[in-house]
Short mmCIF file of N, CA, C and O in Angstrom, two decimals:
data_model
loop_
_atom_site.label_atom_id
_atom_site.label_comp_id
_atom_site.label_asym_id
_atom_site.label_seq_id
_atom_site.Cartn_x
_atom_site.Cartn_y
_atom_site.Cartn_z
N MET A 1 -23.01 20.32 53.58
CA MET A 1 -22.68 21.21 52.49
C MET A 1 -22.19 20.45 51.28
O MET A 1 -21.86 21.05 50.29
N SER A 2 -22.17 19.18 51.34
CA SER A 2 -21.67 18.37 50.24
C SER A 2 -22.41 18.69 48.95
O SER A 2 -21.79 18.85 47.91
N VAL A 3 -23.72 18.79 49.01
CA VAL A 3 -24.51 19.05 47.80
C VAL A 3 -24.17 20.42 47.24
O VAL A 3 -23.94 20.56 46.04
N ILE A 4 -24.11 21.43 48.10
CA ILE A 4 -23.79 22.78 47.62
C ILE A 4 -22.37 22.82 47.07
O ILE A 4 -22.13 23.38 46.01
N SER A 5 -21.43 22.21 47.79
CA SER A 5 -20.04 22.17 47.30
C SER A 5 -19.96 21.47 45.96
O SER A 5 -19.24 21.92 45.06
N ASP A 6 -20.68 20.37 45.81
CA ASP A 6 -20.68 19.64 44.55
C ASP A 6 -21.25 20.50 43.42
O ASP A 6 -20.72 20.50 42.31
N LEU A 7 -22.33 21.22 43.71
CA LEU A 7 -22.93 22.08 42.69
C LEU A 7 -21.99 23.21 42.30
O LEU A 7 -21.86 23.54 41.12
N ILE A 8 -21.34 23.82 43.28
CA ILE A 8 -20.40 24.91 42.99
C ILE A 8 -19.26 24.40 42.12
O ILE A 8 -18.83 25.08 41.19
N GLU A 9 -18.78 23.19 42.41
CA GLU A 9 -17.68 22.62 41.62
C GLU A 9 -18.07 22.42 40.15
O GLU A 9 -17.21 22.41 39.27
N LYS A 10 -19.35 22.29 39.87
CA LYS A 10 -19.82 22.07 38.50
C LYS A 10 -19.96 23.36 37.69
O LYS A 10 -20.17 23.31 36.48
N VAL A 11 -19.83 24.50 38.36
CA VAL A 11 -19.93 25.78 37.67
C VAL A 11 -18.69 25.95 36.80
O VAL A 11 -17.55 25.85 37.28
N ASN A 12 -18.88 26.20 35.52
CA ASN A 12 -17.77 26.30 34.56
C ASN A 12 -16.96 27.58 34.71
O ASN A 12 -15.75 27.56 34.54
N ASP A 13 -17.62 28.68 35.00
CA ASP A 13 -16.93 29.97 35.10
C ASP A 13 -16.13 30.01 36.41
O ASP A 13 -16.71 30.01 37.50
N PRO A 14 -14.79 30.07 36.34
CA PRO A 14 -13.98 30.04 37.56
C PRO A 14 -14.22 31.23 38.49
O PRO A 14 -14.18 31.09 39.72
N ASP A 15 -14.50 32.41 37.92
CA ASP A 15 -14.78 33.59 38.75
C ASP A 15 -16.09 33.42 39.52
O ASP A 15 -16.15 33.70 40.72
N LEU A 16 -17.10 32.95 38.84
CA LEU A 16 -18.39 32.71 39.49
C LEU A 16 -18.27 31.62 40.55
O LEU A 16 -18.80 31.74 41.65
N ARG A 17 -17.53 30.57 40.21
CA ARG A 17 -17.32 29.48 41.16
C ARG A 17 -16.63 30.00 42.43
O ARG A 17 -17.03 29.68 43.55
N ALA A 18 -15.62 30.84 42.26
CA ALA A 18 -14.90 31.40 43.41
C ALA A 18 -15.81 32.31 44.23
O ALA A 18 -15.81 32.25 45.47
N ARG A 19 -16.62 33.16 43.55
CA ARG A 19 -17.54 34.06 44.27
C ARG A 19 -18.58 33.26 45.06
O ARG A 19 -18.90 33.60 46.20
N LEU A 20 -19.12 32.20 44.44
CA LEU A 20 -20.10 31.36 45.14
C LEU A 20 -19.47 30.69 46.36
O LEU A 20 -20.07 30.66 47.45
N SER A 21 -18.28 30.17 46.21
CA SER A 21 -17.59 29.52 47.33
C SER A 21 -17.35 30.51 48.46
O SER A 21 -17.55 30.20 49.64
N GLU A 22 -16.91 31.72 48.11
CA GLU A 22 -16.68 32.76 49.12
C GLU A 22 -17.97 33.14 49.83
O GLU A 22 -17.98 33.32 51.05
N GLU A 23 -19.05 33.26 49.09
CA GLU A 23 -20.33 33.63 49.69
C GLU A 23 -20.84 32.56 50.64
O GLU A 23 -21.32 32.85 51.74
N VAL A 24 -20.73 31.30 50.25
CA VAL A 24 -21.15 30.20 51.12
C VAL A 24 -20.29 30.19 52.38
O VAL A 24 -20.80 30.05 53.49
N ALA A 25 -18.98 30.38 52.23
CA ALA A 25 -18.08 30.42 53.39
C ALA A 25 -18.45 31.57 54.31
O ALA A 25 -18.47 31.42 55.55
N ARG A 26 -18.74 32.74 53.74
CA ARG A 26 -19.12 33.90 54.54
C ARG A 26 -20.41 33.63 55.32
O ARG A 26 -20.51 33.91 56.52
N MET A 27 -21.38 33.05 54.67
CA MET A 27 -22.66 32.76 55.32
C MET A 27 -22.50 31.72 56.43
O MET A 27 -23.14 31.81 57.47
N GLN A 28 -21.63 30.75 56.21
CA GLN A 28 -21.39 29.74 57.24
C GLN A 28 -20.78 30.36 58.48
O GLN A 28 -21.14 30.00 59.60
N LYS A 29 -19.85 31.29 58.30
CA LYS A 29 -19.20 31.94 59.44
C LYS A 29 -20.19 32.77 60.25
O LYS A 29 -20.02 32.93 61.46
N GLN A 30 -21.21 33.31 59.60
CA GLN A 30 -22.21 34.11 60.28
C GLN A 30 -23.21 33.24 61.04
O GLN A 30 -24.03 33.76 61.78
N LYS A 31 -23.14 31.95 60.85
CA LYS A 31 -24.04 31.00 61.50
C LYS A 31 -25.50 31.27 61.16
O LYS A 31 -26.40 30.95 61.90
N LYS A 32 -25.72 31.91 60.02
CA LYS A 32 -27.08 32.13 59.54
C LYS A 32 -27.43 31.15 58.43
O LYS A 32 -28.47 31.23 57.83
N PHE A 33 -26.51 30.26 58.17
CA PHE A 33 -26.66 29.36 57.03
C PHE A 33 -25.89 28.09 57.35
O PHE A 33 -24.88 28.11 58.02
N GLY A 34 -26.38 26.97 56.90
CA GLY A 34 -25.63 25.73 57.07
C GLY A 34 -26.54 24.57 57.32
O GLY A 34 -27.63 24.71 57.86
N LEU A 35 -26.09 23.41 56.95
CA LEU A 35 -26.85 22.21 57.20
C LEU A 35 -26.61 21.73 58.62
O LEU A 35 -25.57 22.00 59.21
N VAL A 36 -27.56 21.01 59.15
CA VAL A 36 -27.45 20.49 60.50
C VAL A 36 -26.16 19.71 60.68
O VAL A 36 -25.47 19.83 61.67
N PHE A 37 -25.79 18.92 59.69
CA PHE A 37 -24.60 18.08 59.78
C PHE A 37 -23.38 18.92 60.11
O PHE A 37 -22.61 18.60 61.00
N GLU A 38 -23.20 20.05 59.41
CA GLU A 38 -22.01 20.86 59.61
C GLU A 38 -22.09 21.72 60.86
O GLU A 38 -21.10 21.96 61.51
N GLU A 39 -23.27 22.19 61.20
CA GLU A 39 -23.43 23.04 62.37
C GLU A 39 -23.03 22.35 63.65
O GLU A 39 -22.58 22.97 64.58
N HIS A 40 -23.22 21.05 63.72
CA HIS A 40 -23.06 20.32 64.97
C HIS A 40 -21.93 19.30 64.95
O HIS A 40 -21.90 18.42 65.79
N LEU A 41 -21.03 19.43 64.01
CA LEU A 41 -19.93 18.49 63.98
C LEU A 41 -18.98 18.74 65.15
O LEU A 41 -18.66 19.89 65.45
N PRO A 42 -18.53 17.68 65.79
CA PRO A 42 -17.51 17.85 66.84
C PRO A 42 -16.25 18.48 66.25
O PRO A 42 -15.98 18.35 65.05
N ASP A 43 -15.47 19.16 67.11
CA ASP A 43 -14.24 19.79 66.65
C ASP A 43 -13.39 18.81 65.88
O ASP A 43 -13.22 17.67 66.28
N GLY A 44 -12.84 19.24 64.78
CA GLY A 44 -11.96 18.41 63.98
C GLY A 44 -12.68 17.58 62.94
O GLY A 44 -12.11 17.25 61.90
N LEU A 45 -13.92 17.22 63.21
CA LEU A 45 -14.64 16.37 62.26
C LEU A 45 -14.99 17.11 60.98
O LEU A 45 -14.98 16.51 59.90
N MET A 46 -15.25 18.40 61.08
CA MET A 46 -15.55 19.18 59.87
C MET A 46 -14.33 19.21 58.96
O MET A 46 -14.45 19.06 57.74
N GLU A 47 -13.15 19.38 59.54
CA GLU A 47 -11.91 19.39 58.75
C GLU A 47 -11.73 18.05 58.02
O GLU A 47 -11.40 18.01 56.84
N ILE A 48 -11.96 16.96 58.74
CA ILE A 48 -11.85 15.63 58.14
C ILE A 48 -12.86 15.48 57.01
O ILE A 48 -12.53 15.00 55.92
N THR A 49 -14.10 15.90 57.27
CA THR A 49 -15.16 15.77 56.26
C THR A 49 -14.82 16.56 55.01
O THR A 49 -14.96 16.06 53.89
N GLU A 50 -14.37 17.79 55.17
CA GLU A 50 -14.02 18.62 54.01
C GLU A 50 -12.86 18.02 53.23
O GLU A 50 -12.88 17.99 52.00
N LYS A 51 -11.83 17.54 53.94
CA LYS A 51 -10.68 16.92 53.25
C LYS A 51 -11.12 15.66 52.50
O LYS A 51 -10.66 15.40 51.39
N LEU A 52 -12.00 14.90 53.12
CA LEU A 52 -12.50 13.68 52.50
C LEU A 52 -13.32 14.01 51.25
O LEU A 52 -13.18 13.36 50.21
N ARG A 53 -14.17 15.03 51.34
CA ARG A 53 -14.95 15.45 50.18
C ARG A 53 -14.04 15.87 49.03
O ARG A 53 -14.23 15.49 47.88
N SER A 54 -13.04 16.68 49.37
CA SER A 54 -12.11 17.17 48.36
C SER A 54 -11.32 16.02 47.74
O SER A 54 -11.16 15.94 46.51
N PHE A 55 -10.82 15.12 48.58
CA PHE A 55 -10.07 13.95 48.11
C PHE A 55 -10.90 13.15 47.11
O PHE A 55 -10.41 12.79 46.03
N ASN A 56 -12.14 12.89 47.45
CA ASN A 56 -13.02 12.10 46.57
C ASN A 56 -13.40 12.86 45.30
O ASN A 56 -13.45 12.28 44.22
N ARG A 57 -13.66 14.16 45.45
CA ARG A 57 -14.04 14.98 44.30
C ARG A 57 -12.89 15.05 43.29
O ARG A 57 -13.09 14.92 42.09
N GLU A 58 -11.65 15.24 43.78
CA GLU A 58 -10.49 15.33 42.90
C GLU A 58 -10.30 14.05 42.07
O GLU A 58 -9.78 14.11 40.97
N ARG A 59 -10.71 12.94 42.61
CA ARG A 59 -10.54 11.65 41.93
C ARG A 59 -11.80 11.19 41.20
O ARG A 59 -11.85 10.11 40.65
N ASP A 60 -12.85 12.01 41.28
CA ASP A 60 -14.15 11.67 40.70
C ASP A 60 -14.66 10.34 41.25
O ASP A 60 -15.17 9.49 40.52
N TRP A 61 -14.53 10.17 42.57
CA TRP A 61 -14.96 8.94 43.22
C TRP A 61 -16.35 9.03 43.82
O TRP A 61 -16.89 8.02 44.26
N GLU A 62 -16.94 10.24 43.85
CA GLU A 62 -18.28 10.35 44.43
C GLU A 62 -19.27 9.43 43.72
O GLU A 62 -20.21 8.95 44.33
N GLN A 63 -19.03 9.18 42.44
CA GLN A 63 -19.93 8.33 41.66
C GLN A 63 -20.03 6.92 42.23
O GLN A 63 -21.00 6.22 42.01
N PHE A 64 -19.03 6.51 42.99
CA PHE A 64 -19.03 5.17 43.57
C PHE A 64 -19.56 5.14 45.00
O PHE A 64 -19.73 4.09 45.59
N HIS A 65 -19.77 6.32 45.57
CA HIS A 65 -20.09 6.43 46.98
C HIS A 65 -21.59 6.60 47.26
O HIS A 65 -22.01 7.50 47.96
N ASP A 66 -22.38 5.68 46.72
CA ASP A 66 -23.80 5.69 47.09
C ASP A 66 -23.92 5.03 48.47
O ASP A 66 -22.98 4.43 48.98
N ALA A 67 -25.08 5.16 49.07
CA ALA A 67 -25.28 4.68 50.44
C ALA A 67 -25.00 3.19 50.58
O ALA A 67 -24.37 2.74 51.55
N LYS A 68 -25.44 2.41 49.60
CA LYS A 68 -25.22 0.95 49.67
C LYS A 68 -23.74 0.63 49.69
O LYS A 68 -23.27 -0.14 50.52
N ASN A 69 -22.98 1.23 48.77
CA ASN A 69 -21.56 0.93 48.71
C ASN A 69 -20.81 1.43 49.94
O ASN A 69 -19.87 0.78 50.40
N LEU A 70 -21.23 2.55 50.48
CA LEU A 70 -20.58 3.05 51.70
C LEU A 70 -20.87 2.12 52.88
O LEU A 70 -19.98 1.83 53.68
N ALA A 71 -22.11 1.65 52.98
CA ALA A 71 -22.45 0.71 54.06
C ALA A 71 -21.64 -0.58 53.91
O ALA A 71 -21.12 -1.12 54.90
N LEU A 72 -21.54 -1.08 52.70
CA LEU A 72 -20.73 -2.28 52.46
C LEU A 72 -19.26 -2.02 52.80
O LEU A 72 -18.59 -2.89 53.37
N SER A 73 -18.77 -0.84 52.46
CA SER A 73 -17.38 -0.50 52.76
C SER A 73 -17.11 -0.50 54.25
O SER A 73 -16.03 -0.94 54.69
N ILE A 74 -18.06 -0.02 55.03
CA ILE A 74 -17.89 -0.04 56.49
C ILE A 74 -17.69 -1.47 56.96
O ILE A 74 -16.78 -1.77 57.75
N SER A 75 -18.52 -2.36 56.47
CA SER A 75 -18.44 -3.77 56.85
C SER A 75 -17.11 -4.39 56.41
O SER A 75 -16.47 -5.12 57.17
N ILE A 76 -16.70 -4.10 55.20
CA ILE A 76 -15.45 -4.66 54.67
C ILE A 76 -14.26 -4.12 55.45
O ILE A 76 -13.35 -4.88 55.82
N GLU A 77 -14.25 -2.82 55.71
CA GLU A 77 -13.14 -2.24 56.47
C GLU A 77 -13.13 -2.76 57.91
O GLU A 77 -12.06 -2.98 58.48
N ALA A 78 -14.31 -2.98 58.49
CA ALA A 78 -14.38 -3.55 59.84
C ALA A 78 -13.82 -4.97 59.84
O ALA A 78 -13.14 -5.39 60.80
N ALA A 79 -14.06 -5.72 58.77
CA ALA A 79 -13.49 -7.06 58.67
C ALA A 79 -11.97 -7.00 58.59
O ALA A 79 -11.28 -7.83 59.19
N GLU A 80 -11.45 -6.00 57.89
CA GLU A 80 -9.99 -5.83 57.82
C GLU A 80 -9.43 -5.46 59.20
O GLU A 80 -8.34 -5.89 59.56
N LEU A 81 -10.19 -4.68 59.96
CA LEU A 81 -9.79 -4.37 61.33
C LEU A 81 -9.77 -5.65 62.17
O LEU A 81 -8.82 -5.91 62.92
N ASN A 82 -10.79 -6.47 62.03
CA ASN A 82 -10.83 -7.75 62.75
C ASN A 82 -9.63 -8.62 62.41
O ASN A 82 -9.10 -9.34 63.27
N GLU A 83 -9.20 -8.56 61.17
CA GLU A 83 -8.07 -9.37 60.73
C GLU A 83 -6.79 -9.05 61.51
O GLU A 83 -5.93 -9.92 61.69
N CYS A 84 -6.68 -7.83 62.00
CA CYS A 84 -5.52 -7.44 62.80
C CYS A 84 -5.39 -8.30 64.06
O CYS A 84 -4.30 -8.44 64.62
N PHE A 85 -6.50 -8.86 64.52
CA PHE A 85 -6.52 -9.61 65.77
C PHE A 85 -6.64 -11.12 65.55
O PHE A 85 -6.60 -11.89 66.51
N LEU A 86 -6.77 -11.53 64.29
CA LEU A 86 -6.98 -12.94 63.99
C LEU A 86 -5.78 -13.78 64.42
O LEU A 86 -4.65 -13.49 64.06
N TRP A 87 -6.06 -14.81 65.18
CA TRP A 87 -5.08 -15.79 65.64
C TRP A 87 -4.01 -15.20 66.56
O TRP A 87 -2.91 -15.72 66.65
N LYS A 88 -4.33 -14.11 67.24
CA LYS A 88 -3.37 -13.54 68.19
C LYS A 88 -4.12 -12.84 69.32
O LYS A 88 -5.32 -12.58 69.20
N SER A 89 -3.43 -12.57 70.38
CA SER A 89 -4.06 -11.84 71.48
C SER A 89 -4.13 -10.36 71.10
O SER A 89 -3.43 -9.90 70.18
N ALA A 90 -4.96 -9.61 71.81
CA ALA A 90 -5.09 -8.18 71.54
C ALA A 90 -3.75 -7.48 71.68
O ALA A 90 -3.45 -6.54 70.93
N GLU A 91 -2.94 -7.93 72.62
CA GLU A 91 -1.63 -7.31 72.85
C GLU A 91 -0.67 -7.55 71.68
O GLU A 91 0.26 -6.78 71.47
N GLU A 92 -0.87 -8.62 70.94
CA GLU A 92 0.01 -8.96 69.82
C GLU A 92 -0.35 -8.22 68.53
O GLU A 92 0.43 -8.22 67.58
N ALA A 93 -1.51 -7.58 68.50
CA ALA A 93 -1.94 -6.87 67.29
C ALA A 93 -0.99 -5.70 67.01
O ALA A 93 -0.51 -5.03 67.92
N ASP A 94 -0.75 -5.46 65.74
CA ASP A 94 0.10 -4.35 65.30
C ASP A 94 -0.71 -3.05 65.41
O ASP A 94 -1.66 -2.83 64.65
N LYS A 95 -0.32 -2.20 66.36
CA LYS A 95 -1.09 -0.97 66.63
C LYS A 95 -1.19 -0.07 65.39
O LYS A 95 -2.24 0.51 65.12
N ALA A 96 -0.13 0.03 64.63
CA ALA A 96 -0.15 0.87 63.43
C ALA A 96 -1.18 0.35 62.42
O ALA A 96 -1.91 1.14 61.79
N LYS A 97 -1.26 -0.95 62.28
CA LYS A 97 -2.24 -1.55 61.36
C LYS A 97 -3.66 -1.35 61.91
O LYS A 97 -4.58 -1.07 61.13
N VAL A 98 -3.82 -1.49 63.22
CA VAL A 98 -5.14 -1.24 63.83
C VAL A 98 -5.57 0.20 63.56
O VAL A 98 -6.71 0.46 63.17
N GLU A 99 -4.66 1.16 63.73
CA GLU A 99 -4.98 2.57 63.48
C GLU A 99 -5.41 2.78 62.03
O GLU A 99 -6.37 3.49 61.76
N GLU A 100 -4.66 2.18 61.11
CA GLU A 100 -4.97 2.34 59.69
C GLU A 100 -6.35 1.79 59.34
O GLU A 100 -7.14 2.45 58.65
N GLU A 101 -6.66 0.60 59.83
CA GLU A 101 -7.96 -0.02 59.52
C GLU A 101 -9.10 0.70 60.24
O GLU A 101 -10.19 0.86 59.69
N LEU A 102 -8.85 1.14 61.46
CA LEU A 102 -9.87 1.89 62.20
C LEU A 102 -10.18 3.21 61.49
O LEU A 102 -11.34 3.61 61.38
N ALA A 103 -9.14 3.86 60.97
CA ALA A 103 -9.35 5.10 60.20
C ALA A 103 -10.22 4.83 58.98
O ALA A 103 -11.12 5.62 58.67
N ASP A 104 -9.99 3.71 58.30
CA ASP A 104 -10.82 3.36 57.14
C ASP A 104 -12.29 3.20 57.54
O ASP A 104 -13.18 3.66 56.83
N VAL A 105 -12.54 2.55 58.68
CA VAL A 105 -13.91 2.38 59.16
C VAL A 105 -14.54 3.74 59.42
O VAL A 105 -15.66 4.04 58.98
N PHE A 106 -13.80 4.61 60.14
CA PHE A 106 -14.32 5.94 60.46
C PHE A 106 -14.59 6.75 59.19
O PHE A 106 -15.63 7.41 59.07
N LEU A 107 -13.66 6.71 58.23
CA LEU A 107 -13.84 7.50 57.01
C LEU A 107 -15.06 7.06 56.22
O LEU A 107 -15.82 7.90 55.72
N CYS A 108 -15.27 5.76 56.13
CA CYS A 108 -16.47 5.27 55.44
C CYS A 108 -17.74 5.70 56.17
O CYS A 108 -18.73 6.09 55.54
N ALA A 109 -17.71 5.63 57.49
CA ALA A 109 -18.87 6.04 58.29
C ALA A 109 -19.14 7.54 58.13
O ALA A 109 -20.30 7.97 58.01
N ILE A 110 -18.08 8.34 58.12
CA ILE A 110 -18.24 9.79 57.94
C ILE A 110 -18.84 10.08 56.57
O ILE A 110 -19.73 10.93 56.44
N MET A 111 -18.38 9.37 55.54
CA MET A 111 -18.94 9.59 54.20
C MET A 111 -20.42 9.23 54.15
O MET A 111 -21.22 9.93 53.53
N LEU A 112 -20.80 8.15 54.82
CA LEU A 112 -22.20 7.74 54.83
C LEU A 112 -23.05 8.77 55.58
O LEU A 112 -24.12 9.16 55.12
N ALA A 113 -22.55 9.25 56.71
CA ALA A 113 -23.27 10.29 57.46
C ALA A 113 -23.40 11.55 56.61
O ALA A 113 -24.47 12.19 56.58
N ASP A 114 -22.34 11.92 55.92
CA ASP A 114 -22.36 13.11 55.07
C ASP A 114 -23.37 12.94 53.94
O ASP A 114 -24.12 13.86 53.62
N LYS A 115 -23.43 11.76 53.37
CA LYS A 115 -24.36 11.47 52.28
C LYS A 115 -25.81 11.73 52.71
O LYS A 115 -26.61 12.24 51.95
N TYR A 116 -26.13 11.37 53.95
CA TYR A 116 -27.49 11.53 54.47
C TYR A 116 -27.69 12.83 55.26
O TYR A 116 -28.79 13.08 55.75
N GLY A 117 -26.65 13.62 55.42
CA GLY A 117 -26.77 14.83 56.22
C GLY A 117 -27.03 14.53 57.69
O GLY A 117 -27.73 15.26 58.38
N ILE A 118 -26.45 13.44 58.17
CA ILE A 118 -26.68 12.99 59.55
C ILE A 118 -25.73 13.72 60.50
O ILE A 118 -24.53 13.83 60.24
N ASP A 119 -26.27 14.19 61.59
CA ASP A 119 -25.51 14.84 62.64
C ASP A 119 -24.88 13.75 63.51
O ASP A 119 -25.56 13.11 64.31
N ILE A 120 -23.60 13.52 63.34
CA ILE A 120 -22.90 12.43 64.02
C ILE A 120 -22.96 12.57 65.54
O ILE A 120 -23.25 11.60 66.25
N LYS A 121 -22.71 13.75 66.03
CA LYS A 121 -22.74 13.98 67.47
C LYS A 121 -24.13 13.65 68.03
O LYS A 121 -24.26 12.95 69.03
N ASP A 122 -25.15 14.14 67.36
CA ASP A 122 -26.53 13.93 67.82
C ASP A 122 -26.89 12.45 67.85
O ASP A 122 -27.43 11.96 68.84
N ILE A 123 -26.60 11.72 66.77
CA ILE A 123 -27.00 10.31 66.76
C ILE A 123 -26.21 9.49 67.78
O ILE A 123 -26.75 8.55 68.37
N CYS A 124 -24.96 9.85 68.00
CA CYS A 124 -24.15 9.13 69.01
C CYS A 124 -24.68 9.38 70.41
O CYS A 124 -24.81 8.45 71.21
N LEU A 125 -24.99 10.63 70.71
CA LEU A 125 -25.53 10.95 72.05
C LEU A 125 -26.90 10.28 72.25
O LEU A 125 -27.18 9.77 73.34
N LYS A 126 -27.73 10.27 71.21
CA LYS A 126 -29.03 9.59 71.31
C LYS A 126 -28.85 8.10 71.55
O LYS A 126 -29.58 7.50 72.34
N LYS A 127 -27.88 7.50 70.87
CA LYS A 127 -27.65 6.07 71.02
C LYS A 127 -27.13 5.74 72.42
O LYS A 127 -27.53 4.72 73.02
N ILE A 128 -26.28 6.58 72.96
CA ILE A 128 -25.79 6.37 74.33
C ILE A 128 -26.96 6.42 75.31
O ILE A 128 -27.07 5.59 76.21
N GLU A 129 -27.85 7.39 75.12
CA GLU A 129 -29.02 7.51 75.99
C GLU A 129 -29.93 6.29 75.84
O GLU A 129 -30.45 5.76 76.83
N LYS A 130 -30.14 5.87 74.62
CA LYS A 130 -30.97 4.68 74.37
C LYS A 130 -30.37 3.45 75.05
O LYS A 130 -31.08 2.66 75.68
N ASN A 131 -29.04 3.30 74.94
CA ASN A 131 -28.37 2.18 75.60
C ASN A 131 -28.46 2.29 77.12
O ASN A 131 -28.57 1.27 77.81
N ALA A 132 -28.44 3.51 77.64
CA ALA A 132 -28.58 3.69 79.09
C ALA A 132 -29.95 3.21 79.55
O ALA A 132 -30.07 2.65 80.65
N GLN A 133 -30.97 3.40 78.72
CA GLN A 133 -32.31 2.91 79.06
C GLN A 133 -32.37 1.39 78.98
O GLN A 133 -33.00 0.73 79.81
N LYS A 134 -31.73 0.83 77.97
CA LYS A 134 -31.75 -0.63 77.78
C LYS A 134 -30.88 -1.36 78.81
O LYS A 134 -31.15 -2.50 79.15
N TYR A 135 -29.84 -0.69 79.27
CA TYR A 135 -28.89 -1.29 80.20
C TYR A 135 -28.76 -0.43 81.46
O TYR A 135 -27.72 0.20 81.68
N PRO A 136 -29.78 -0.39 82.30
CA PRO A 136 -29.68 0.42 83.52
C PRO A 136 -28.54 -0.09 84.40
O PRO A 136 -28.29 -1.29 84.48
N VAL A 137 -27.84 0.83 85.04
CA VAL A 137 -26.67 0.50 85.85
C VAL A 137 -27.00 -0.59 86.87
O VAL A 137 -26.25 -1.56 87.02
N GLU A 138 -28.13 -0.45 87.55
CA GLU A 138 -28.46 -1.40 88.61
C GLU A 138 -28.66 -2.83 88.11
O GLU A 138 -28.51 -3.78 88.86
N LYS A 139 -28.96 -2.98 86.82
CA LYS A 139 -29.13 -4.33 86.26
C LYS A 139 -27.92 -4.80 85.46
O LYS A 139 -27.65 -5.99 85.39
N ALA A 140 -27.20 -3.88 84.84
CA ALA A 140 -26.18 -4.27 83.88
C ALA A 140 -24.74 -4.15 84.39
O ALA A 140 -23.83 -4.69 83.76
N LYS A 141 -24.53 -3.49 85.49
CA LYS A 141 -23.16 -3.23 85.96
C LYS A 141 -22.38 -4.53 86.13
O LYS A 141 -22.80 -5.44 86.82
N GLY A 142 -21.24 -4.61 85.45
CA GLY A 142 -20.35 -5.76 85.56
C GLY A 142 -20.81 -6.99 84.80
O GLY A 142 -20.20 -8.05 84.91
N LYS A 143 -21.86 -6.86 83.99
CA LYS A 143 -22.40 -8.01 83.25
C LYS A 143 -22.25 -7.80 81.76
O LYS A 143 -22.41 -6.70 81.26
N ALA A 144 -22.00 -8.88 81.04
CA ALA A 144 -21.93 -8.84 79.57
C ALA A 144 -23.16 -9.56 79.01
O ALA A 144 -23.05 -10.37 78.11
N THR A 145 -24.31 -9.23 79.56
CA THR A 145 -25.56 -9.89 79.19
C THR A 145 -26.35 -8.95 78.27
O THR A 145 -26.40 -7.76 78.50
N LYS A 146 -27.00 -9.52 77.27
CA LYS A 146 -27.85 -8.73 76.38
C LYS A 146 -29.02 -8.16 77.16
O LYS A 146 -29.52 -8.78 78.09
N TYR A 147 -29.47 -6.96 76.76
CA TYR A 147 -30.49 -6.24 77.50
C TYR A 147 -31.76 -7.05 77.75
O TYR A 147 -32.39 -6.92 78.80
N ASN A 148 -32.14 -7.87 76.80
CA ASN A 148 -33.38 -8.63 76.98
C ASN A 148 -33.20 -9.85 77.88
O ASN A 148 -34.16 -10.59 78.13
N GLU A 149 -31.99 -10.06 78.37
CA GLU A 149 -31.72 -11.18 79.28
C GLU A 149 -31.33 -10.69 80.67
O GLU A 149 -30.97 -11.51 81.53
N LEU A 150 -31.37 -9.40 80.91
CA LEU A 150 -31.01 -8.86 82.23
C LEU A 150 -32.07 -9.18 83.27
O LEU A 150 -33.23 -9.21 83.03
#
């Protein structure tokens, strides 16, 4: 719904903007309307996505959130997550800092999925199934070997 929400936000007339928002909300509740991304979001993820959209819209940051920059952000935030463990054991890592950096990785990934209208649940389940085919239990159990070396 990011595109529709963005378009509604651009409507100058506040009454029309409110009526359009109400109508879209009503149609979503009836499950007769909606993008695949929103229809199949796991519980809680829709709330996060909407808050993230609003946060970015309020700051006019969508202009910076093209697919390339979001993909780069995931990598950069993942590097910051890695930094939590640099030169220490996993047990020595600051859990609060790990949570903060992990949240940044997730938020960037959610924005990228939203940008493309990707169903997060669907792609994750497909990837798990694909990995199950690449790493059958009878060959991979207890091994940290790449699939092509099993």
